[in-house]
Short mmCIF file of C-alpha atoms and ligand atoms in Angstrom, two decimals:
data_model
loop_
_atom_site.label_atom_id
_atom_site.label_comp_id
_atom_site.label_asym_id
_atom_site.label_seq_id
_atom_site.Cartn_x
_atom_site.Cartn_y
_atom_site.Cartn_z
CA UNK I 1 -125.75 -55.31 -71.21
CA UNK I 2 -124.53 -58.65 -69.74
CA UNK I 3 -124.74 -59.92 -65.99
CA UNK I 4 -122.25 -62.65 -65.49
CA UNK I 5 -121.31 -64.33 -61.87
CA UNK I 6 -120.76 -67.53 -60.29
CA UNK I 7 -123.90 -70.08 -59.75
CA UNK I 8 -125.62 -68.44 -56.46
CA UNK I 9 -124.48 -64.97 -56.50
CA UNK I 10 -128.04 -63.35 -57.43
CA UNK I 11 -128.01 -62.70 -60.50
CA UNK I 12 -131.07 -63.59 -61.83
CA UNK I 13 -132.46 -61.37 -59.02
CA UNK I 14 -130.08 -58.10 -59.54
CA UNK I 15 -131.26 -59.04 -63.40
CA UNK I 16 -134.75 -58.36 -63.05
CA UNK I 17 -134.36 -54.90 -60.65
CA UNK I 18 -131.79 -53.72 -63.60
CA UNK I 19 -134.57 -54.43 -65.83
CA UNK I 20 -136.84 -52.53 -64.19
CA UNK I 21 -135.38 -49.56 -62.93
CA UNK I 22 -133.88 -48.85 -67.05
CA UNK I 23 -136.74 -50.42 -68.49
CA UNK I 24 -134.57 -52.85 -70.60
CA UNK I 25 -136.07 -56.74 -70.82
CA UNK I 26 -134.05 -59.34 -68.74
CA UNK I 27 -133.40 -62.23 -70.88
CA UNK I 28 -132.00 -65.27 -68.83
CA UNK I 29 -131.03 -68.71 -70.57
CA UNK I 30 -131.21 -70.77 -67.68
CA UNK I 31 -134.61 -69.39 -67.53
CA UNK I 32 -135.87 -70.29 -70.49
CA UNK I 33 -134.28 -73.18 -70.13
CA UNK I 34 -136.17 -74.01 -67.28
CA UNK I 35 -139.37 -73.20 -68.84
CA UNK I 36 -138.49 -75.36 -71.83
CA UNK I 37 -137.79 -78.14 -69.29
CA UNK I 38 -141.39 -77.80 -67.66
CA UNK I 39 -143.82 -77.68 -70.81
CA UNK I 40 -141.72 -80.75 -71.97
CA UNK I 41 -140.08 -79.24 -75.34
CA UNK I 42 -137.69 -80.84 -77.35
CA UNK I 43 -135.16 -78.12 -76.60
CA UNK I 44 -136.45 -78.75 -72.49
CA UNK I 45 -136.42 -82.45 -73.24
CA UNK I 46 -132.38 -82.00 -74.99
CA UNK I 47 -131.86 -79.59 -72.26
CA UNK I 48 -132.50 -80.92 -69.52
CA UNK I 49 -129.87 -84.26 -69.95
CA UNK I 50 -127.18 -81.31 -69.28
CA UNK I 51 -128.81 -79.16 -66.90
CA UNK I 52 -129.72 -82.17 -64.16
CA UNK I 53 -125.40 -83.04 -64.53
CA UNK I 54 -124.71 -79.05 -64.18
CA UNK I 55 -123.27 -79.27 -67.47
CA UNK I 56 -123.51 -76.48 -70.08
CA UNK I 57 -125.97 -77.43 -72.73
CA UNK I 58 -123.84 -77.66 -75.60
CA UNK I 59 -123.25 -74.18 -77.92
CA UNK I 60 -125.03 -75.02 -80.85
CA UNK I 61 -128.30 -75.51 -78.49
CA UNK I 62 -127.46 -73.03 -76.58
CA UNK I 63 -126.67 -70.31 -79.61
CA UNK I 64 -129.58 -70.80 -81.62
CA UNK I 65 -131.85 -70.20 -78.97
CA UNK I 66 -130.25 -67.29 -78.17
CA UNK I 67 -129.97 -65.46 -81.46
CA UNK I 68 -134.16 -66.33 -81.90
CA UNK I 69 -134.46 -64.98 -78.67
CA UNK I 70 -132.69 -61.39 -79.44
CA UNK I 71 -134.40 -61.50 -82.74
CA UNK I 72 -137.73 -60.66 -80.70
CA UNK I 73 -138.94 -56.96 -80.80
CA UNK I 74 -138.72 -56.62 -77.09
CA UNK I 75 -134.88 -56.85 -77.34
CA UNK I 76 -134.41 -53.81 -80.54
CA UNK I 77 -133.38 -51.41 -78.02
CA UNK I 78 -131.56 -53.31 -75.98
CA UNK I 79 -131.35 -56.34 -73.69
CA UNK I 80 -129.91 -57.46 -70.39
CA UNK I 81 -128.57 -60.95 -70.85
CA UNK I 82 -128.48 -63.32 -67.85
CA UNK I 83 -126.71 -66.27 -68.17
CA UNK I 84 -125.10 -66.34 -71.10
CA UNK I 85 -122.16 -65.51 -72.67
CA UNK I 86 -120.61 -68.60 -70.60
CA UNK I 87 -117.50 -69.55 -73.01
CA UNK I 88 -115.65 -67.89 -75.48
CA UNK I 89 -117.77 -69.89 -78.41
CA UNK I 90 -120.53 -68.08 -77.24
CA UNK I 91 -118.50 -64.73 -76.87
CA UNK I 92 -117.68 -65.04 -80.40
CA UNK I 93 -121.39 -66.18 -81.46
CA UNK I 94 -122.96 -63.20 -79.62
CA UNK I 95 -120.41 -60.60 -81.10
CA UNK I 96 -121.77 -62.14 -84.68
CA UNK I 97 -125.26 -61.50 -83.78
CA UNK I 98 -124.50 -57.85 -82.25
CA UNK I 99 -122.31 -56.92 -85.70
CA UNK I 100 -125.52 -57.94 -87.86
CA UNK I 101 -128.02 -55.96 -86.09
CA UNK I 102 -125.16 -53.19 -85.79
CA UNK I 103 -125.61 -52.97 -81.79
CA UNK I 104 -122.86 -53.09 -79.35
CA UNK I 105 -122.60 -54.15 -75.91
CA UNK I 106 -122.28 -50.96 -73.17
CA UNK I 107 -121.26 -52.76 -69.75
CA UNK I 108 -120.86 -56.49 -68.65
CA UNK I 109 -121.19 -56.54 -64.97
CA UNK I 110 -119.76 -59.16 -62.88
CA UNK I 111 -120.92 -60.33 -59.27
CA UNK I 112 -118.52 -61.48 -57.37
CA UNK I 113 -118.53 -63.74 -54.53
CA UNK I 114 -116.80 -66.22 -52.15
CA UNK I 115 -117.04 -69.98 -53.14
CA UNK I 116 -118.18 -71.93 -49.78
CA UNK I 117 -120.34 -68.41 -49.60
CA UNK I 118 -122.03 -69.63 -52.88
CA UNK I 119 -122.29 -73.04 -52.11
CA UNK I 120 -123.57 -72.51 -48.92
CA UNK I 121 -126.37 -69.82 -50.65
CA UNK I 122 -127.48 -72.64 -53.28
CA UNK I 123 -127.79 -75.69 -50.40
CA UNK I 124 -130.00 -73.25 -48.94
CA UNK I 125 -132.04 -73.11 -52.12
CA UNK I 126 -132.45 -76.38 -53.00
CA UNK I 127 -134.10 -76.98 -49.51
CA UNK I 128 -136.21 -74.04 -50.57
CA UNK I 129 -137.40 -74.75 -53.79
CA UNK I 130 -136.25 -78.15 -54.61
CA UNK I 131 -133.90 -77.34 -57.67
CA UNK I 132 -132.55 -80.25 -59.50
CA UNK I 133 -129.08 -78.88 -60.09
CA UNK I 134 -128.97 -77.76 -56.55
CA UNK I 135 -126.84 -80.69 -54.66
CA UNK I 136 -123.76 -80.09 -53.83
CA UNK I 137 -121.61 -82.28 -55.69
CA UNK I 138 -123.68 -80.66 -58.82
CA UNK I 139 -123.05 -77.06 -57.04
CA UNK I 140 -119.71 -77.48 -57.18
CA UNK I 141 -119.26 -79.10 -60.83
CA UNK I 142 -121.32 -75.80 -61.69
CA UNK I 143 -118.38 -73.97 -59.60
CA UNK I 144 -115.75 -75.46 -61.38
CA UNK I 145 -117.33 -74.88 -64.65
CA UNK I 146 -117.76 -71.19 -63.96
CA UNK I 147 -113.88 -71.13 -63.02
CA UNK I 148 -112.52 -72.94 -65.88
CA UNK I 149 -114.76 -71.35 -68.63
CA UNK I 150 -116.50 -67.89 -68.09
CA UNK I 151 -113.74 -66.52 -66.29
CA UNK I 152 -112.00 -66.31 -69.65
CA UNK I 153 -114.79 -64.43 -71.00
CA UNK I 154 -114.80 -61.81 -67.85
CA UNK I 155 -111.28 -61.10 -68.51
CA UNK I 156 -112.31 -61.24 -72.62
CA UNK I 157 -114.37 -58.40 -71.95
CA UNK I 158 -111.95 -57.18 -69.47
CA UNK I 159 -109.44 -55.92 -72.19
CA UNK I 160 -112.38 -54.52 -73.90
CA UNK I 161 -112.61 -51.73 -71.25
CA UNK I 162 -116.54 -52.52 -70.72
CA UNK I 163 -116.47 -55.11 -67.36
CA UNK I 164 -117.39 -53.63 -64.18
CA UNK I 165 -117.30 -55.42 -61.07
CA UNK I 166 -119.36 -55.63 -58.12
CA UNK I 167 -119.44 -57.51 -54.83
CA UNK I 168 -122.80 -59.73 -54.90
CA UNK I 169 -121.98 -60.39 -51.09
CA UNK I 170 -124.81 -58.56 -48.74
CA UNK I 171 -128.20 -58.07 -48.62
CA UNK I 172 -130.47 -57.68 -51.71
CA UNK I 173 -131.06 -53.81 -51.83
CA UNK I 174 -127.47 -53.26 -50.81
CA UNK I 175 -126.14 -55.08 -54.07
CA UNK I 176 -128.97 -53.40 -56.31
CA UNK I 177 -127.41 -49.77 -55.07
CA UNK I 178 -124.02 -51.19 -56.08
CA UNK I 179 -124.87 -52.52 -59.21
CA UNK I 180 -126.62 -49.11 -60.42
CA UNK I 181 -123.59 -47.05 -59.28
CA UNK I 182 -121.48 -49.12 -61.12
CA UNK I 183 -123.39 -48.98 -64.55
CA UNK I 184 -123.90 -45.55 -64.22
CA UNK I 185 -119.66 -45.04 -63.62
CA UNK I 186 -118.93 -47.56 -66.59
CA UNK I 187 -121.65 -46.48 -69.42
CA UNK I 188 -123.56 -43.28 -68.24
CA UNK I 189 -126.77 -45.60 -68.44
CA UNK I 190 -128.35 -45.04 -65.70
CA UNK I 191 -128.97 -41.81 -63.91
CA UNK I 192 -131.08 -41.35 -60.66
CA UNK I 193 -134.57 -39.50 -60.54
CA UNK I 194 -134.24 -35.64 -59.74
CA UNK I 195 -133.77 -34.71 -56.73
CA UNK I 196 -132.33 -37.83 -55.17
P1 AMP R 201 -128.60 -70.51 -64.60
O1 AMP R 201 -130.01 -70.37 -64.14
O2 AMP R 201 -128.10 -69.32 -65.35
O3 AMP R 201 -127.67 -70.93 -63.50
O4 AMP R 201 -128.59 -71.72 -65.66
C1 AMP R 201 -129.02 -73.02 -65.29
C2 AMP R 201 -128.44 -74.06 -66.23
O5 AMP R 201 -128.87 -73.81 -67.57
C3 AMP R 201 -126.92 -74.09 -66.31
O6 AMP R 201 -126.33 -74.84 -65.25
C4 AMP R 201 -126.72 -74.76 -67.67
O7 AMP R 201 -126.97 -76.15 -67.61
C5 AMP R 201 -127.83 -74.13 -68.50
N1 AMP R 201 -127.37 -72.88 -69.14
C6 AMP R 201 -127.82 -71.62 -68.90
N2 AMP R 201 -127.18 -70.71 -69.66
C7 AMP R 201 -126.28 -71.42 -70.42
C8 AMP R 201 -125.31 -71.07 -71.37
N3 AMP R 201 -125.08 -69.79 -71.73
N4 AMP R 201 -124.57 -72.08 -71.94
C9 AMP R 201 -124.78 -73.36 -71.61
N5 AMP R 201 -125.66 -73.76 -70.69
C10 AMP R 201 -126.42 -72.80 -70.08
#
């Protein structure tokens, strides 16, 4: 599976209650992105010259890591990806690495939600924790980015017949509910406890 949505729409968050309730791992670039950035890596140190601008790191970065990172046991029997596909390079890329370990993706899920909405989330963020990319001229280059590039591969995966969309506006439990609905009505995936 992939989550995809705009800077500030919660994905990282709906990622890790996906993760738990079907027991897949949540893999999110940005994450370990972050993480690289902190214990001072040379992929944190390369990194980080993008992620401070709101830039994407450049694909061939950005692939590599990704195709080690899938390579991991954890992710044999399937993944949640956060974060990444964000062009069509990377579309293409992933659907390489899929093909040679014969796998195939079962839903991309979008959140959706209202620009000044987002922007308005993420200001409130970087008071809270203090985010680097988290100022709003760098909010809304991240914005803009999101527009111009992974909308392309929502509606790639769009003709596919695999998106499904949900509304990331509302509170945290009330998205989760919509999220699982949604997987369950696009791939069967999911399927509540007996007797709820
Ligand atoms: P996120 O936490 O998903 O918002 O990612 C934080 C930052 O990490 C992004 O603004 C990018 O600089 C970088 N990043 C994360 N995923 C990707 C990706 N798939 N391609 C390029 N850059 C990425």
């Amino acid at each position: 599976m992939l989550i995809i949505g705009p800077p500030g729409s919660g994905k990282g968050t709906q990622a890790e209650r996906i993760s738990e309730r079907l027991g897949v791992v949540a893999i999110s670039t940005g994450d370990i992105f972050r993480a690289n950035v902190k214990g001072g890596t040379p992929l944190g140190v390369e990194a980080r010259k993008y992620m401070d601008n709101g830039d994407f790191v450049p694909d061939s970065v950005t692939n590599e890591m990704v195709r080690n990172r899938l390579s991991q046991d954890d992710a044999r029997n399937g993944f949640l990806l956060d974060g990444y596909p964000r062009t069509i390079a990377q579309v293409d890329y992933l659907d390489g690495i899929l093909a040679a370990a014969d796998q195939e993706l079962g839903v991309v899920l979008q959140l959706t939600a209202d620009d000044e909405e987002l922007v308005s989330r993420l200001l409130g963020r970087a008071r809270e924790t203090g985010r680097s990319d988290d100022n709003e001229s760098v909010i809304r280059h991240r914005l803009d980015l999101y527009h111009q590039q992974t909308e392309a591969v929502v509606a790639r995966y769009a003709r596919r017949g695999i998106l499904a969309q949900v509304d990331g506006l509302g509170g945290i439990d009330e998205v989760t509910d919509r999220v699982l609905g949604s997987i369950s009505e696009q791939a069967g995936v999911y399927r509540p406890p007996a007797g709820l």
